[in-house]
Amino acid sequence: MNPIISIITVTMNHLPLLKKMLSSLYIDNPPKVNFELILVDNCSTDNTEEFIRAHYPQIRYYKNAKIAGFAANNNKAASYAKGEYILILNPDIILLKDSIDTLYQYLQDHQEVGIVAPQLLNTDLSVQHSARTFISPRILMARIFTKGKDDSTNQHVKQYLMTELSQTDPSEVDWCMGAALLLKNSFYQQLNGLDEGFFLYVEDMDICHRCWKLGKKVIYLPSSKMIHAHQRSSQKINRKTLLHLKSMLYFFRKNRFKINR
């Protein structure tokens, strides 16, 4: 019997985080709905393959011969998916009770919705601002060059981060962070998956933008909760910052700097 949900995860030297994610998925808080996990290993050198083969032989594991971008790796995983639904899930996620089932039930019950995302929590269980408005060049510069130092005082940034968004009720939002996104497999194919023009970063905002353009909603669902062990990089302008800038420039250009629903 085919799974209902195909979980697709990309890892690259994330074994300590991946172990926690897998424990939450298979041991601590497994979903009731039938699922499969497709894991694409982006050339890890931390014994990920040996660990998976030894402890989780049920995982459909694929190791790249050469490093590829995040979008390309997720599309590769999705090409193997047998489920009616696809859950993009980062290896730094820890699932909490009923988190996947809650997303699945909501998407089943709301045909007008294209993508649904959970509430993401920090490791101290405080709420991450993972649902956001589409970004402008002004806000982009503020966030990149301050590394979030003014998130609590800059009114434009606060609006972008939707800091006043309900943390109890479902909300229509422009986009959600791609650490955990559920959508129908058929809709993923209709969207042509993630845009491989992005090597890293901004793929999540882009796919949500295209979801809206196809007449489907993006929903932030706080009743589904997951821990996201995400850490912002240092204050220095580094390679990740430059990759983020490159991806944002690509996003602005492909949309002719007109970013709306």
Coordinates of C-alpha atoms in Angstrom, one line a residue:
M1 CA 0.0 0.0 0.0
N2 CA 1.4 3.4 -1.0
P3 CA 2.0 5.9 1.8
I4 CA -0.4 8.9 2.2
I5 CA 2.5 11.3 2.9
S6 CA 6.0 11.3 1.4
I7 CA 8.3 13.2 3.7
I8 CA 11.3 14.6 1.8
T9 CA 14.4 15.6 3.7
V10 CA 17.8 16.8 2.5
T11 CA 20.9 16.4 4.7
M12 CA 24.5 17.4 4.5
N13 CA 26.6 16.7 7.5
H14 CA 23.7 17.2 9.8
L15 CA 23.8 13.8 11.6
P16 CA 23.4 15.0 15.2
L17 CA 20.3 17.0 14.2
L18 CA 19.0 14.3 11.9
K19 CA 19.2 11.7 14.7
K20 CA 16.8 13.9 16.8
M21 CA 14.5 14.4 13.9
L22 CA 14.3 10.7 13.1
S23 CA 13.7 9.9 16.8
S24 CA 10.8 12.3 16.9
L25 CA 9.4 10.9 13.7
Y26 CA 9.7 7.1 14.3
I27 CA 9.8 6.8 18.1
D28 CA 8.6 9.8 20.1
N29 CA 5.8 11.3 18.0
P30 CA 5.1 9.2 14.9
P31 CA 2.2 10.3 12.8
K32 CA -1.0 8.2 12.6
V33 CA -1.2 8.7 8.9
N34 CA 0.8 6.2 6.7
F35 CA 4.1 7.8 5.6
E36 CA 7.5 7.2 3.9
L37 CA 10.7 9.2 4.4
I38 CA 12.9 9.9 1.4
L39 CA 16.3 11.1 2.4
V40 CA 18.7 12.8 0.0
D41 CA 22.2 12.9 1.3
N42 CA 24.1 15.8 -0.3
C43 CA 27.6 14.2 0.0
S44 CA 27.8 14.0 3.8
T45 CA 31.1 12.9 5.3
D46 CA 29.8 12.4 8.9
N47 CA 28.7 8.7 8.6
T48 CA 25.1 9.5 7.8
E49 CA 24.8 6.6 5.4
E50 CA 26.2 4.1 7.9
F51 CA 23.8 5.3 10.6
I52 CA 20.7 5.2 8.3
R53 CA 21.6 1.7 7.0
A54 CA 22.1 0.4 10.5
H55 CA 19.2 2.0 12.3
Y56 CA 16.5 3.1 9.8
P57 CA 16.6 0.6 6.9
Q58 CA 13.0 1.6 6.1
I59 CA 14.1 5.0 4.9
R60 CA 14.5 5.4 1.2
Y61 CA 18.1 6.8 1.1
Y62 CA 19.8 8.4 -1.9
K63 CA 23.4 9.7 -1.7
N64 CA 24.5 12.3 -4.3
A65 CA 27.7 11.7 -6.3
K66 CA 28.2 15.5 -6.2
I67 CA 26.9 18.4 -4.3
A68 CA 23.6 20.0 -5.5
G69 CA 21.5 22.9 -4.4
F70 CA 18.7 22.6 -1.9
A71 CA 15.9 23.0 -4.5
A72 CA 17.4 20.4 -6.8
N73 CA 17.8 17.9 -3.9
N74 CA 14.2 18.4 -2.8
N75 CA 13.0 17.9 -6.4
K76 CA 15.1 14.8 -6.6
A77 CA 13.5 13.4 -3.5
A78 CA 10.0 14.4 -4.7
S79 CA 10.5 12.5 -7.9
Y80 CA 10.6 9.3 -5.9
A81 CA 7.6 10.2 -3.8
K82 CA 4.7 7.7 -3.8
G83 CA 2.5 9.6 -1.4
E84 CA -0.6 11.7 -2.3
Y85 CA 1.0 14.5 -0.2
I86 CA 4.6 15.8 0.1
L87 CA 6.0 17.2 3.4
I88 CA 9.2 19.1 2.9
L89 CA 11.0 18.6 6.2
N90 CA 14.4 19.9 7.3
P91 CA 16.7 17.7 9.3
D92 CA 16.8 20.4 12.1
I93 CA 13.1 19.8 12.9
I94 CA 11.8 17.9 16.0
L95 CA 8.2 16.8 15.6
L96 CA 5.8 17.3 18.4
K97 CA 2.6 15.4 19.1
D98 CA 0.2 15.2 16.2
S99 CA 2.1 17.8 14.2
I100 CA 2.0 16.0 10.9
D101 CA -1.5 14.7 11.3
T102 CA -2.8 18.2 12.1
L103 CA -1.3 19.6 8.9
Y104 CA -2.7 16.7 6.9
Q105 CA -6.2 16.9 8.3
Y106 CA -6.3 20.7 7.6
L107 CA -5.2 20.3 4.0
Q108 CA -7.7 17.5 3.5
D109 CA -10.5 19.7 4.8
H110 CA -9.6 22.9 2.9
Q111 CA -9.3 22.4 -0.9
E112 CA -8.7 26.1 -1.4
V113 CA -5.3 25.8 0.4
G114 CA -2.2 24.9 -1.6
I115 CA 0.4 24.9 1.2
V116 CA 0.1 24.6 4.9
A117 CA 2.9 25.2 7.5
P118 CA 3.2 24.5 11.2
Q119 CA 4.1 26.9 14.0
L120 CA 7.8 26.6 14.5
L121 CA 9.3 26.9 18.0
N122 CA 12.8 27.6 19.1
T123 CA 14.5 25.0 21.3
D124 CA 13.4 27.0 24.4
L125 CA 9.8 26.7 23.0
S126 CA 9.4 30.4 22.2
V127 CA 7.7 31.1 18.9
Q128 CA 9.8 31.6 15.8
H129 CA 8.4 34.2 13.4
S130 CA 8.2 31.7 10.5
A131 CA 5.2 33.2 8.7
R132 CA 6.1 36.4 6.8
T133 CA 5.0 39.0 4.3
F134 CA 6.8 39.1 1.0
I135 CA 10.1 41.0 1.4
S136 CA 11.1 44.3 -0.1
P137 CA 14.7 45.3 -0.9
R138 CA 14.6 47.8 2.0
I139 CA 13.7 45.1 4.5
L140 CA 16.2 42.7 3.0
M141 CA 19.0 45.1 3.5
A142 CA 17.9 45.8 7.1
R143 CA 17.8 42.2 8.0
I144 CA 21.0 41.1 6.3
F145 CA 23.3 43.8 7.5
T146 CA 22.0 43.9 11.0
K147 CA 21.6 40.2 11.4
G148 CA 18.3 40.8 13.1
K149 CA 19.6 43.1 15.8
D150 CA 16.7 45.6 15.1
D151 CA 14.0 43.0 14.6
S152 CA 12.2 44.2 17.7
T153 CA 12.4 47.9 17.0
N154 CA 12.3 48.4 13.2
Q155 CA 8.6 48.7 12.4
H156 CA 9.1 47.7 8.8
V157 CA 10.9 44.5 9.9
K158 CA 8.2 43.8 12.5
Q159 CA 5.6 44.0 9.8
Y160 CA 7.6 41.6 7.6
L161 CA 8.0 39.1 10.4
M162 CA 4.2 39.4 11.2
T163 CA 5.0 39.7 14.9
E164 CA 1.3 40.4 15.7
L165 CA 0.1 37.3 13.9
S166 CA -2.3 35.0 15.9
Q167 CA -0.5 32.1 17.4
T168 CA -3.7 30.2 18.0
D169 CA -5.8 30.5 14.9
P170 CA -5.1 29.6 11.2
S171 CA -4.0 32.6 9.2
E172 CA -3.6 33.3 5.5
V173 CA 0.0 34.5 5.0
D174 CA 2.3 35.4 2.1
W175 CA 4.8 32.7 2.8
C176 CA 6.2 30.4 5.5
M177 CA 9.8 29.2 6.1
G178 CA 10.5 26.0 4.2
A179 CA 11.6 24.0 7.3
A180 CA 8.2 22.2 7.1
L181 CA 5.7 22.7 4.3
L182 CA 2.9 20.3 3.4
L183 CA 1.2 20.2 0.0
K184 CA -0.4 17.8 -2.4
N185 CA 2.1 15.8 -4.6
S186 CA 0.0 16.7 -7.6
F187 CA 0.2 20.4 -6.7
Y188 CA 4.0 20.1 -6.2
Q189 CA 4.2 18.8 -9.7
Q190 CA 1.9 21.6 -11.0
L191 CA 4.3 24.1 -9.4
N192 CA 7.2 22.3 -11.1
G193 CA 8.6 21.8 -7.6
L194 CA 11.2 24.2 -6.1
D195 CA 12.9 26.5 -8.5
E196 CA 16.4 25.2 -9.1
G197 CA 17.6 28.7 -10.1
F198 CA 18.0 29.0 -6.3
F199 CA 21.0 27.1 -5.0
L200 CA 20.3 27.9 -1.4
Y201 CA 17.8 30.2 0.4
V202 CA 14.5 31.9 -0.8
E203 CA 13.1 28.7 -2.4
D204 CA 10.4 28.7 0.2
M205 CA 9.2 32.3 -0.4
D206 CA 9.3 31.6 -4.1
I207 CA 7.2 28.5 -4.0
C208 CA 4.6 30.2 -1.8
H209 CA 4.5 33.2 -4.1
R210 CA 3.8 30.8 -7.0
C211 CA 1.2 29.0 -5.0
W212 CA -0.7 32.3 -4.6
K213 CA -0.3 33.1 -8.3
L214 CA -2.0 29.8 -9.1
G215 CA -5.0 30.7 -7.0
K216 CA -4.2 28.6 -3.9
K217 CA -3.8 29.9 -0.3
V218 CA -0.8 29.6 2.0
I219 CA -1.9 28.9 5.6
Y220 CA 0.0 29.2 8.8
L221 CA -1.4 26.6 11.3
P222 CA -0.4 27.2 14.9
S223 CA -2.2 24.1 16.1
S224 CA 0.6 22.1 14.5
K225 CA 3.8 22.6 16.4
M226 CA 7.4 21.6 15.6
I227 CA 10.7 22.6 17.1
H228 CA 13.1 24.2 14.7
A229 CA 16.7 24.1 15.9
H230 CA 17.6 27.0 13.6
Q231 CA 20.4 29.3 14.4
R232 CA 21.1 32.6 12.7
S233 CA 24.7 33.0 11.5
S234 CA 27.2 35.4 13.0
Q235 CA 27.1 39.2 12.6
K236 CA 29.8 39.0 9.9
I237 CA 29.0 39.1 6.2
N238 CA 29.9 35.6 5.2
R239 CA 29.3 33.1 2.4
K240 CA 25.8 32.4 3.6
T241 CA 25.0 36.0 3.5
L242 CA 26.2 36.3 -0.1
L243 CA 24.3 33.3 -1.1
H244 CA 21.1 34.8 0.4
L245 CA 21.7 38.1 -1.4
K246 CA 22.2 36.2 -4.7
S247 CA 19.0 34.2 -4.2
M248 CA 17.1 37.4 -3.3
L249 CA 18.3 39.2 -6.4
Y250 CA 17.2 36.2 -8.5
F251 CA 13.8 36.3 -6.9
F252 CA 13.4 40.0 -7.5
R253 CA 14.5 39.8 -11.1
K254 CA 12.3 36.8 -12.0
N255 CA 9.3 38.8 -10.6
R256 CA 10.4 42.1 -12.1
F257 CA 10.6 43.5 -8.6
K258 CA 6.8 43.3 -8.3
I259 CA 6.2 41.0 -5.3
N260 CA 2.6 40.5 -4.4
R261 CA -0.1 37.8 -4.3

